[in-house]
Coordinates of C-alpha atoms and ligand atoms in Angstrom, one line a residue:
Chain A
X228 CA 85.9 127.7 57.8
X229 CA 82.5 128.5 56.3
X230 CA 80.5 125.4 56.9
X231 CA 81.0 123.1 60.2
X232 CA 79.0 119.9 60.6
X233 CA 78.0 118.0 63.6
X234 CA 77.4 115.0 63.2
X235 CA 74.9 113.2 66.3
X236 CA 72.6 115.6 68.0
X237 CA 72.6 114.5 71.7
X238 CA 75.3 115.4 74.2
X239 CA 78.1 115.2 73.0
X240 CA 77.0 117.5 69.9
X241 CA 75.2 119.8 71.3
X242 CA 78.4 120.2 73.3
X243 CA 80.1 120.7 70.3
X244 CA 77.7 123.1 68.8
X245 CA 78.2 125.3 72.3
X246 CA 81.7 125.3 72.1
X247 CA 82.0 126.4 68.4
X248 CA 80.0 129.2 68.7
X249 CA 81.5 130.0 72.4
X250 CA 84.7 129.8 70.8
X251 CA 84.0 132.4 68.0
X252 CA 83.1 130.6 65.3
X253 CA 80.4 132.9 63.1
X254 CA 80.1 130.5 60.4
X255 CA 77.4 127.8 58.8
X256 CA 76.7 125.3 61.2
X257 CA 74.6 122.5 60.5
X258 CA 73.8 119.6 63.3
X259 CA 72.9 116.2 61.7
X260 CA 71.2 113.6 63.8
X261 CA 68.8 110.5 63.1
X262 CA 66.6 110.7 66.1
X263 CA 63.6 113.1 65.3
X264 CA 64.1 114.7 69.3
X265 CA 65.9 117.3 70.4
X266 CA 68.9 116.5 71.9
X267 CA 67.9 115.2 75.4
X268 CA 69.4 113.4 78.5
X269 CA 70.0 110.2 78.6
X270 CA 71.1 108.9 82.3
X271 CA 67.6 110.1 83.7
X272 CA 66.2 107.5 81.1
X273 CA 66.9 104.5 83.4
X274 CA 66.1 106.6 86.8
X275 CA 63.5 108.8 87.0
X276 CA 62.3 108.9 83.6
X277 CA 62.0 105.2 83.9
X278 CA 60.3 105.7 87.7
X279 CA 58.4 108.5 86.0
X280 CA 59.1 110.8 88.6
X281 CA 60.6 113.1 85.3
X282 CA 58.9 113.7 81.9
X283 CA 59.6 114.4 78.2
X284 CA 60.0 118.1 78.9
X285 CA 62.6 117.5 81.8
X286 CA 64.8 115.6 79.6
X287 CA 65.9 118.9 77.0
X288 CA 69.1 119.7 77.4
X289 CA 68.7 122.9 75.7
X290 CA 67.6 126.2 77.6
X291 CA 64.4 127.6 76.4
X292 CA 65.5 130.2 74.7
X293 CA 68.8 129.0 73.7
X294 CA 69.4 129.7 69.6
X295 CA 72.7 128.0 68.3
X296 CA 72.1 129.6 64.8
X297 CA 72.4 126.0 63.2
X298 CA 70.6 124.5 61.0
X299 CA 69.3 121.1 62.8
X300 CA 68.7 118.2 60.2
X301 CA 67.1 116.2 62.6
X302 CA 65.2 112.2 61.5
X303 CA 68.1 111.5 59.2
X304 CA 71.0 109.5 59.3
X305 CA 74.6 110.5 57.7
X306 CA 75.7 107.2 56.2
X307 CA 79.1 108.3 54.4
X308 CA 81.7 111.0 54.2
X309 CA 83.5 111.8 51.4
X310 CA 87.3 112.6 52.2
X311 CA 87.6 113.9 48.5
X312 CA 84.4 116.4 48.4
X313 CA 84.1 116.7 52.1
X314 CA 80.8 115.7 52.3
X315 CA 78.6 114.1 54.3
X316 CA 76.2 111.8 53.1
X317 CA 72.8 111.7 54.5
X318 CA 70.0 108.7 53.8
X319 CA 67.8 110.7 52.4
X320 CA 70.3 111.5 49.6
X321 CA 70.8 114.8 50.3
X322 CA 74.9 116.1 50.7
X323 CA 76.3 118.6 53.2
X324 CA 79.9 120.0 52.4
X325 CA 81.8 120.8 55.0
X326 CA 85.2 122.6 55.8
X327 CA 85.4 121.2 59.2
X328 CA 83.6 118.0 60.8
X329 CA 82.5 117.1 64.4
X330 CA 82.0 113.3 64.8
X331 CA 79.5 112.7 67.7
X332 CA 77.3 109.6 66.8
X333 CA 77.8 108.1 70.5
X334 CA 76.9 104.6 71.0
X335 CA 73.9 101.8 70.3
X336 CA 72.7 99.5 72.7
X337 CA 74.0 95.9 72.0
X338 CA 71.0 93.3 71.6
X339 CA 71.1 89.4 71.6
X340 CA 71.0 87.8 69.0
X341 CA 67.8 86.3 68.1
X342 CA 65.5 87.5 70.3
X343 CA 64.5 90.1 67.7
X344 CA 60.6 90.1 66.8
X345 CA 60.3 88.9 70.4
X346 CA 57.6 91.2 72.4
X347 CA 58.6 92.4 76.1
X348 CA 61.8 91.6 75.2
X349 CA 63.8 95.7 75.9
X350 CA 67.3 97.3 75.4
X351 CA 67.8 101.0 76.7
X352 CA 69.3 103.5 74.7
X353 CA 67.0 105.5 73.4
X354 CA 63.7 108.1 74.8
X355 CA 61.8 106.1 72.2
X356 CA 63.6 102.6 74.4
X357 CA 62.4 104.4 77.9
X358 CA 59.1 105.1 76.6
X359 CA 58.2 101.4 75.8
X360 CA 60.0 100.1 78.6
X361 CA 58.6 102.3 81.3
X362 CA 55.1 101.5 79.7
X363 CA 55.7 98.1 79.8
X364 CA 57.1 98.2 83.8
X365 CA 53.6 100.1 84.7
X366 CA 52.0 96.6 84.0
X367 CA 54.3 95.2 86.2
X368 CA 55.5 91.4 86.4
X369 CA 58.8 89.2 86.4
X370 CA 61.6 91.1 85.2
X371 CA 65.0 90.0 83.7
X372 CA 67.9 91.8 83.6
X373 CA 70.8 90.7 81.4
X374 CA 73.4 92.2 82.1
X375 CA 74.9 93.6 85.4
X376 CA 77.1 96.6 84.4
X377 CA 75.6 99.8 85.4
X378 CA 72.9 100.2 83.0
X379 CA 71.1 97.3 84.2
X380 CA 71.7 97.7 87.8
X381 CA 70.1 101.1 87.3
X382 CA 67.1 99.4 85.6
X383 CA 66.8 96.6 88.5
X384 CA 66.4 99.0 91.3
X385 CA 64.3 101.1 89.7
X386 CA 62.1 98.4 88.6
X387 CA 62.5 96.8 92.0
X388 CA 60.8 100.7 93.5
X389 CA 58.3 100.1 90.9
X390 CA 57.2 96.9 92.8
X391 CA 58.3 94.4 90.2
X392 CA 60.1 90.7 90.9
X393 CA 63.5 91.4 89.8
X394 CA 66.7 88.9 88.5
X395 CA 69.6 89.8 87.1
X396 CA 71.9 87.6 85.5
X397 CA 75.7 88.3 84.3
X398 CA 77.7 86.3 83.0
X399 CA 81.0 87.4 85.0
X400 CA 81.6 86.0 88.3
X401 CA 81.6 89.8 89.4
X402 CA 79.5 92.5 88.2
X403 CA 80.9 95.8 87.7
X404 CA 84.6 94.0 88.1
X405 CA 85.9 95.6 85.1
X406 CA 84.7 99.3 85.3
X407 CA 85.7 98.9 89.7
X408 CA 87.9 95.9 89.8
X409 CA 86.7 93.2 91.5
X410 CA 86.3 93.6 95.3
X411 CA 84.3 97.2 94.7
X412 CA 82.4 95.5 92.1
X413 CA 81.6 93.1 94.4
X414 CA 80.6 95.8 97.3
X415 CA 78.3 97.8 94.8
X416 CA 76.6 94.9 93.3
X417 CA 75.7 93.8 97.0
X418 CA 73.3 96.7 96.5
X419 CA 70.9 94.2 94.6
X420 CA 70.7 91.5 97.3
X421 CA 70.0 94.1 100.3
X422 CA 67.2 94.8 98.8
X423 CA 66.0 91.5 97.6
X424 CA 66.9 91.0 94.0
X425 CA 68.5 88.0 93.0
X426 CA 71.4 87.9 91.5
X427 CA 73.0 85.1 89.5
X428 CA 76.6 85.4 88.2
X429 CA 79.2 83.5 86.4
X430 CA 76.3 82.1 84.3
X431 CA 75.9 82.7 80.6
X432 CA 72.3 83.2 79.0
X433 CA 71.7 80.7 76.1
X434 CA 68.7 82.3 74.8
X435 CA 65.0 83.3 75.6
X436 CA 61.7 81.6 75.2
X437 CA 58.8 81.9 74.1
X438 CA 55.8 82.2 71.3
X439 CA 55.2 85.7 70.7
X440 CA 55.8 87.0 74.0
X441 CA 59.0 86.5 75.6
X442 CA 58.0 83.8 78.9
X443 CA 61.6 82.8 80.3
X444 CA 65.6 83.3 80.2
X445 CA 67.4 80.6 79.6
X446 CA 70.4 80.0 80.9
X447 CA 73.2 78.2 80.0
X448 CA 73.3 75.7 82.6
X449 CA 70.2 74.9 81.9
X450 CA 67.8 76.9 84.1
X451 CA 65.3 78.6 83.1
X452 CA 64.1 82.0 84.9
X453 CA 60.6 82.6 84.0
X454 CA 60.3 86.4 82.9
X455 CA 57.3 88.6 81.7
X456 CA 60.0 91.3 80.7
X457 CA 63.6 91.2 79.6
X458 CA 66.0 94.1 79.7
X459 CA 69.1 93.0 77.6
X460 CA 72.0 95.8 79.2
X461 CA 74.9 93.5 77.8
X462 CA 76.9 97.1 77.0
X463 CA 76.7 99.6 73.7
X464 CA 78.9 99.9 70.8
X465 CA 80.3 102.9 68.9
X466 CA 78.0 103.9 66.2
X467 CA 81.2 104.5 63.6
X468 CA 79.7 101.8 60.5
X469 CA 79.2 105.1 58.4
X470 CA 82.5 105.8 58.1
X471 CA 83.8 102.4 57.0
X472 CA 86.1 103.6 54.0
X473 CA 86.0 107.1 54.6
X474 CA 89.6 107.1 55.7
X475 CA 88.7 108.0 59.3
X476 CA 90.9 105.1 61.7
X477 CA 88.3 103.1 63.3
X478 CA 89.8 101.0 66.1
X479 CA 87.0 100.6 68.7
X480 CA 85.2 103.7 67.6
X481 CA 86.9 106.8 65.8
X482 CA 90.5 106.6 67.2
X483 CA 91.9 110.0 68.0
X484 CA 94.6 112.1 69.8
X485 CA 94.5 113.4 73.5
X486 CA 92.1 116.4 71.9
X487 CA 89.9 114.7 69.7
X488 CA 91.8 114.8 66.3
X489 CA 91.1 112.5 64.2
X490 CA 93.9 111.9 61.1
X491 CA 91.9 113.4 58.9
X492 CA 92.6 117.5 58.8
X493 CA 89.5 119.2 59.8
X494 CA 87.8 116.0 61.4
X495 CA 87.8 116.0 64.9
X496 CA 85.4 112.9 67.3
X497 CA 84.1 113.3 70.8
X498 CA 81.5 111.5 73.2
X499 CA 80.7 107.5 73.4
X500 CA 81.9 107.0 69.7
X501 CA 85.4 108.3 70.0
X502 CA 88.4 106.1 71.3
X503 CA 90.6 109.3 72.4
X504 CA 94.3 109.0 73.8
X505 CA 94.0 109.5 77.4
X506 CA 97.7 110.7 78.3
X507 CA 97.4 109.3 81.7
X508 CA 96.9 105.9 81.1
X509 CA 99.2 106.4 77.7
X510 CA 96.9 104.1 75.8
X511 CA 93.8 104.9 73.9
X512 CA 90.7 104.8 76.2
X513 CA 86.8 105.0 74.4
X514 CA 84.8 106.6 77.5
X515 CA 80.9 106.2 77.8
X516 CA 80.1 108.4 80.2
X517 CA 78.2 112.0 80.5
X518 CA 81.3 114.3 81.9
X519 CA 83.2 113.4 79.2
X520 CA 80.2 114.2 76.2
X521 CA 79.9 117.4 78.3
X522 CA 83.4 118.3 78.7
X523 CA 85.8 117.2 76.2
X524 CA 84.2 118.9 72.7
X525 CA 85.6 122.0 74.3
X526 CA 89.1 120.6 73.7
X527 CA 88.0 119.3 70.2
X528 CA 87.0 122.3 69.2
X529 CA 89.6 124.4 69.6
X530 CA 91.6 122.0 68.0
X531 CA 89.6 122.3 64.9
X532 CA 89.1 125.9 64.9
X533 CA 92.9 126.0 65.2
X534 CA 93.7 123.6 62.4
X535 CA 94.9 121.3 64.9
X536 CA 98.3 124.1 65.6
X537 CA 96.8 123.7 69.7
X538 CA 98.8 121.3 72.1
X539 CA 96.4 119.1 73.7
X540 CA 95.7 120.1 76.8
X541 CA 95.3 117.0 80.0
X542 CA 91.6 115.9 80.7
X543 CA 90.6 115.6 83.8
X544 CA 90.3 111.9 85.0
X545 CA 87.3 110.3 83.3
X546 CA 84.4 110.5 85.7
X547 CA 80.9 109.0 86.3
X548 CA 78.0 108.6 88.5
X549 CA 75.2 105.9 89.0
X550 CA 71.9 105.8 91.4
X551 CA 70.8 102.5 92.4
X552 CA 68.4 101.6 94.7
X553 CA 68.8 105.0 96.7
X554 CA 72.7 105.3 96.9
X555 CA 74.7 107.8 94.9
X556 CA 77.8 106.0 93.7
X557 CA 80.8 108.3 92.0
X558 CA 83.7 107.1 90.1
X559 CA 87.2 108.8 89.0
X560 CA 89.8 107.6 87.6
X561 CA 90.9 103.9 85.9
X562 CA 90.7 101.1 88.3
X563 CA 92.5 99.2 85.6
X564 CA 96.3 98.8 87.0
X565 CA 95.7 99.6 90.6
X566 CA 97.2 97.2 92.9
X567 CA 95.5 98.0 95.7
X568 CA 92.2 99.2 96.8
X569 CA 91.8 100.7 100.4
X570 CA 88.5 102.0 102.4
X571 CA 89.3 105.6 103.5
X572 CA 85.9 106.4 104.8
X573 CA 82.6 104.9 106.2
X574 CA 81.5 101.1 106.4
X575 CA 81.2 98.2 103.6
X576 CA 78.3 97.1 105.5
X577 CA 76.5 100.2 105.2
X578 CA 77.2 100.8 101.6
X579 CA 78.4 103.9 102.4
X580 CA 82.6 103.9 101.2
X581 CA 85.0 106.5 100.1
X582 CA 87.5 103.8 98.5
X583 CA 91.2 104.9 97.3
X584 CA 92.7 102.9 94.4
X585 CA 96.6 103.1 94.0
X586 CA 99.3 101.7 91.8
X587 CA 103.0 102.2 93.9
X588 CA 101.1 103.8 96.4
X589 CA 100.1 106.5 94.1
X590 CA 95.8 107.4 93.6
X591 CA 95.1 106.4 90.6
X592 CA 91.0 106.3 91.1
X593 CA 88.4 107.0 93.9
X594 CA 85.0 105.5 94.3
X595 CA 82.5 107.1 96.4
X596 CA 78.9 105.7 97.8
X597 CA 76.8 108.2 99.6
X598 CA 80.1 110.2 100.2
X599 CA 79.2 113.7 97.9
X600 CA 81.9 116.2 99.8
X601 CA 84.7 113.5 100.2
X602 CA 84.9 111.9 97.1
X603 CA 84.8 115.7 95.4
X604 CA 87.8 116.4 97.5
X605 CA 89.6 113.0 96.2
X606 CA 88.6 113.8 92.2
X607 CA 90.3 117.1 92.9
X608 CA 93.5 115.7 94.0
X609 CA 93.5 113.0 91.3
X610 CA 93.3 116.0 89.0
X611 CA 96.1 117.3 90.3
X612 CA 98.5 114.5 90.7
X613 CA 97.7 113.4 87.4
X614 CA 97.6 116.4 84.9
Chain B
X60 CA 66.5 138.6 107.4
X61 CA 69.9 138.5 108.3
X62 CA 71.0 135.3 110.0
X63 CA 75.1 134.5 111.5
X64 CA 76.8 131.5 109.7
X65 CA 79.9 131.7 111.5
X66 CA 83.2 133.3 112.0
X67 CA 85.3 134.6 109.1
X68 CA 88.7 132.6 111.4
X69 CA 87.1 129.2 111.0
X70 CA 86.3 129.7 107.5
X71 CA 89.7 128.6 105.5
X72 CA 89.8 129.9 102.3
X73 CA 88.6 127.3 99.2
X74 CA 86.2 126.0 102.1
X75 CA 82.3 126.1 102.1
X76 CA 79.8 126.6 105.3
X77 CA 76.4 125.7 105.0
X78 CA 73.6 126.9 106.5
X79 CA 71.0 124.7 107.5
X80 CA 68.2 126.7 107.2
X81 CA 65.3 125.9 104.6
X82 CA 66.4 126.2 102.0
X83 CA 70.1 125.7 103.0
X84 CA 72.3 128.2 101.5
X85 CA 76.1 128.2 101.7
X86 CA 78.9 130.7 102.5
X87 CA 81.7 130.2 100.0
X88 CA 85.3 131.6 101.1
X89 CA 87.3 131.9 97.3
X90 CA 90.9 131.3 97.4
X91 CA 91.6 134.8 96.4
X92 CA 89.5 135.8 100.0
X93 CA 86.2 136.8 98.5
X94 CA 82.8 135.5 100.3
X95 CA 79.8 134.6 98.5
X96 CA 76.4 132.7 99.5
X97 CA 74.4 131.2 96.9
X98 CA 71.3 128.5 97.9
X99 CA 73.3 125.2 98.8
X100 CA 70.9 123.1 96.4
X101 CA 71.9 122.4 92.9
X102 CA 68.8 123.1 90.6
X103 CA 69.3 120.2 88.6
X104 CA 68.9 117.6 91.4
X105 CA 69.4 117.2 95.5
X106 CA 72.9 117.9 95.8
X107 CA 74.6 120.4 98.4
X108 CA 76.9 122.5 96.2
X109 CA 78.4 123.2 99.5
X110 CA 80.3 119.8 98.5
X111 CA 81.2 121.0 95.2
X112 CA 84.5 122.1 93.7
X113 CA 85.2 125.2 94.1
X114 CA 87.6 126.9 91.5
X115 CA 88.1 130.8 91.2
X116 CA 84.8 132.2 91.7
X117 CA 82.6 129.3 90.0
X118 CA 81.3 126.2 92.1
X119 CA 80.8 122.8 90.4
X120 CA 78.4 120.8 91.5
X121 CA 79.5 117.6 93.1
X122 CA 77.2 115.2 91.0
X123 CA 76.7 116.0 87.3
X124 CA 79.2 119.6 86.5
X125 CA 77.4 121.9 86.0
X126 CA 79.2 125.5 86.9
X127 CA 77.5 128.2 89.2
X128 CA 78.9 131.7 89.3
X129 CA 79.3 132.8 93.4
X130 CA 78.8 136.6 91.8
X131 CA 75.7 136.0 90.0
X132 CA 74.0 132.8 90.7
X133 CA 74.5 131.7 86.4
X134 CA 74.9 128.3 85.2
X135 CA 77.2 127.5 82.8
X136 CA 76.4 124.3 80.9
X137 CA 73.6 121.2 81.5
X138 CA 72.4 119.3 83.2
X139 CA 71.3 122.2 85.4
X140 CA 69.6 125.0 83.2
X141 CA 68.3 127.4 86.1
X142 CA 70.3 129.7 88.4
X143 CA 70.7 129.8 92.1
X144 CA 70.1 132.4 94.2
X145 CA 72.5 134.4 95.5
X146 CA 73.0 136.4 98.9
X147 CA 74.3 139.3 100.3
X148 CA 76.9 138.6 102.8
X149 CA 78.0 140.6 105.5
X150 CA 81.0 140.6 108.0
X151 CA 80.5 142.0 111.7
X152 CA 83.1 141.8 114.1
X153 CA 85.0 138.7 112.6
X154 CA 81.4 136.9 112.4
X155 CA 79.9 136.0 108.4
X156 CA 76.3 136.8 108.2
X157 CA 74.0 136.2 105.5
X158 CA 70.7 138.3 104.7
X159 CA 68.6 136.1 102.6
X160 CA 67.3 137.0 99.2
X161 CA 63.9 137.5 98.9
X162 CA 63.1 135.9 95.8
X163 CA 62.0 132.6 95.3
X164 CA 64.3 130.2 95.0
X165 CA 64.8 127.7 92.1
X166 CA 65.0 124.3 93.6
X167 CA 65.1 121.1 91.3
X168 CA 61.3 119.3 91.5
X169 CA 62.5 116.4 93.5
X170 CA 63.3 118.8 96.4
X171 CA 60.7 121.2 95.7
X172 CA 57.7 118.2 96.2
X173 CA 59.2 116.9 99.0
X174 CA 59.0 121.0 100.5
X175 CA 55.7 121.1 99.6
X176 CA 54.7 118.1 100.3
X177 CA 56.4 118.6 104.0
X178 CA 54.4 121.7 104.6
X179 CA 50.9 120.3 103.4
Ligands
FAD720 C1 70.0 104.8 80.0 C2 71.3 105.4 80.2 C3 71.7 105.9 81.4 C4 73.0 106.5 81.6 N1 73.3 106.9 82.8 C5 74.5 107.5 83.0 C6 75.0 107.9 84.3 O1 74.2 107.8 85.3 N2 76.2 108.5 84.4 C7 77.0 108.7 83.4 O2 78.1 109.2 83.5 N3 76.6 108.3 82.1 C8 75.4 107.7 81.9 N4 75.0 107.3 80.7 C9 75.9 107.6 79.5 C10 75.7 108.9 78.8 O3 74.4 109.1 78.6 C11 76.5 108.9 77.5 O4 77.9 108.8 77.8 C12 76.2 110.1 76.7 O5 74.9 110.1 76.3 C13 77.1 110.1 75.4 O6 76.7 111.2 74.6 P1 77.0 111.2 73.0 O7 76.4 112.4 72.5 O8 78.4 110.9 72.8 O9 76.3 109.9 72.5 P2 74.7 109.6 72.4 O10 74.0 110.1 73.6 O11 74.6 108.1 72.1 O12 74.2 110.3 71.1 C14 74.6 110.0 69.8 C15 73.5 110.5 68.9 O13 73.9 110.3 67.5 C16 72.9 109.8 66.8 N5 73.5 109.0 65.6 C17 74.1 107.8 65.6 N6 74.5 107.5 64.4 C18 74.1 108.5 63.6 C19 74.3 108.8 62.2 N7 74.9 107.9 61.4 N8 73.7 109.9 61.7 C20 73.1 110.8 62.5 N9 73.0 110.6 63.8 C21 73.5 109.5 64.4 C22 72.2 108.9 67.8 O14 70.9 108.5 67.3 C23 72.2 109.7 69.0 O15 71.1 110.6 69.1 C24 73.8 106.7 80.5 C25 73.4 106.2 79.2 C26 72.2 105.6 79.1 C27 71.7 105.1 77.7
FES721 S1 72.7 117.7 90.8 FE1 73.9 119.4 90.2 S2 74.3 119.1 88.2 FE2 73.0 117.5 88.7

């Protein structure tokens, strides 16, 4: 191979870009991506980037001295690839040819519709999304969150340290039931009245209000929640439009084997954008979450550099954390399937819980609050009784 | 400054002791029987590696992955980019000892402002 691309320059690329070189590979490597940063992290963005306990510079996730040899093509956006000329297609017009292709263009926040052109109205994806929203928090106010998955519970409590008035609506009866089922979801959400947030469920939102500046949610019962700021966090999807008629198989994102393969020889996908057969589960799983941006282009590229003649090896269960409102909460495993959920450890009352979930009796996922050395122990084991 | 952790008998291997002294640091006993001590704070954030998962001679960091080597302190991958510190450690009569590094120790900001701040 004489000229990889990478194709989306934040985690899951960069990843990429590690691993070919780690891996041997001594050829031309260019890394495409349509923000004009660096590749930086993201999770911070709704913690303390938001909080602005962290700044720009804390965000690289490149060393300082760190030199890929790669050419980085950075402010433009691929928008094709040609199957017969194995090229990508960039906006500006330009045309990379490439013997071997990492997919990596994660994920974009989902907005609502019509409440575009609507000032104070926020969704969080993107430094350039923190940057605006944290500015706009400083002023302080009424906020809105839509949405209670983790993204916007992770915006509530920071918002709520900031000193803001804080509702969240969601539209399930349970936050967080489909990520932890429902009872955990139940448990972690709990986090939002202890400290004083409201939180209204099993309510949809019909639309927002408002001249120029957004002044209120509405709801689809008919309230109306007066807001000075709205965070929409209503979930992301796979950022995969560019390859429409490429003859990649889109099927929520870039659908691929148990190492990233795509069917297309020499294309491989990996981070929020690829929909990657998780052995385990035996169905096809699309995972937004850090560990698995970090870990799995490992497993993708050695596929590629192979020509796909590797057997996939078994990931470890997918894995991911979440701080809210002081407590560290850690998740292995699928929730999806377990019949029962047990407390191992700790107290639900103190929202601090090392909580076994188990189809048959076997673990199938763990969650942990405030339980660090525990729920490690428990992630290890699932590994193991899994792989 | 070399300071007892505890006895090498109620150390199992693949088990971690930490130190609670400031910074913490932790004695790691590997599953092939080697003993290491590295600063128990991750760099990236506050997180006691001693909680970590501990595989060969590399410790993962029970939040966000990243990989310290026992033998030499390096980080293998983000989201932490600086190394801990590591120690010497010494057996005496069936009792671990550490004897602390003297170089300053790289401890993620939110710890290291709360340290300074608690010595102001
Ligand atoms: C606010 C926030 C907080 C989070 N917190 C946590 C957390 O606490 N724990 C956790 O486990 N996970 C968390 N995550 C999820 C985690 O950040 C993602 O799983 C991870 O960023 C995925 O990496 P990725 O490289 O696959 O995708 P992304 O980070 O989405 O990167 C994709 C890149 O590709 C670029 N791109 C898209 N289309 C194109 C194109 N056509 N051409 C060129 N470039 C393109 C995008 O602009 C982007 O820079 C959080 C995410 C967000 C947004
Ligand atoms: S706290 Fe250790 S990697 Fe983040």
């Amino acid at each position: 191979m004489r000229t990889v691309a990478v194709v989306g320059a934040s985690l899951a690329g960069l990843s990429a870009a590690r691993s070919l070189r780690k891996q041997g590979y001594d050829g031309r490597l260019v890394v495409i991506g349509d923000e004009l940063h660096r590749p930086y992290d993201r999770p911070p963005l709704s913690k303390e980037f938001l909080a602005g306990t962290l700044g720009e510079a804390d965000l690289a996730l490149e060393a300082h001295d760190e030199d890929l040899g790669a050419e980085w093509l950075l402010g433009t956006r691929a928008t094709g690839l040609d199957r017969t000329d194995r090229a990508v297609r960039l906006a500006d017009g330009r045309e990379v040819r490439v013997d071997g292709l990492v997919i990596a263009t994660g994920a974009a926040a989902r907005r609502l519709p019509g409440a575009d052109g609507l000032a104070g109205v926020h969704v969080l994806r993107t430094l350039d999304d923190a940057r605006a929203l944290r500015d706009e928090l400083a002023r302080g106010g009424r906020l809105v969150v839509i949405g209670g998955g983790f993204i916007g519970a992770e915006v509530a409590s920071t918002a709520y340290a900031l000193g803001l008035d804080v509702t969240v609506v969601e539209v399930a009866p349970t936050p967080l039931a489909g990520p932890l089922g429902a009872t955990m979801g139940g448990i972690v959400s709990g986090l939002h009245a202890d400290h004083g947030v409201r939180l209204l469920c099993g309510v949809g939102v019909k639309g927002l209000s408002g001249e120029r500046y957004v002044d209120a949610v509405l709801l689809e019962d008919g309230r109306s929640i007066p807001a000075d700021i709205v965070v929409v966090g209503v979930g992301a999807r796979p950022c995969v439009e560019w390859l429409e008629g490429s003859g990649v198989e889109l099927d929520n994102g870039v659908k691929c084997g148990a190492d990233g393969r795509t069917g297309l020889a020499g294309v491989v996908a990996v981070g929020d954008c690829a929909n990657w057969y998780d052995p385990r589960a035996g169905a096809h799983r699309r995972v937004e979450h850090w560990t698995g941006a970090r870990e799995r282009p490992d497993a993708a590229v050695a596929t590629l550099l192979a020509g796909g003649a590797v057997a996939p090896g078994v990931p470890r269960p997918p894995y991911f954390w979440s701080d809210q409102y002081g407590v560290r909460i850690q998740f292995a495993g699928h929730a999806a399937g377990a019949d029962s959920v047990t407390v191992e450890e700790g107290a639900v009352d103190d929202r601090n819980v090392l909580a076994v979930y188990r189809r048959a009796g076997d673990p199938v996922a763990v969650l942990g609050m405030n339980q660090p050395r525990l729920f490690t122990r428990w992630r290890k084991q699932l590994a193991a009784a899994t792989s | 400054m070399k300071i007892p952790a505890c006895r090498l008998a109620d150390l199992p291997r693949g088990e971690a002791f930490r130190l609670d002294i400031d910074p913490p640091v932790s004695v790691f006993h590997t599953d092939d029987g080697e003993l290491f001590a590295i600063d128990d704070t991750c760099t990236h954030q506050d997180a006691s590696l001693a909680d970590g998962w501990l595989e060969g001679c590399e410790v993962e960091c029970p939040l966000h992955a990243s990989k310290f080597d026992l033998r030499t302190g390096a980080v293998d991958a983000p989201p932490a980019k600086l190394p801990v510190r590591t120690h010497e450690v010494v057996v005496e009569d069936g009792m671990i000892h550490v004897r602390v590094s003297t170089d300053a120790p790289n401890l993620p900001p939110c710890v290291a402002s709360r340290l300074a701040g608690g010595s102001a």
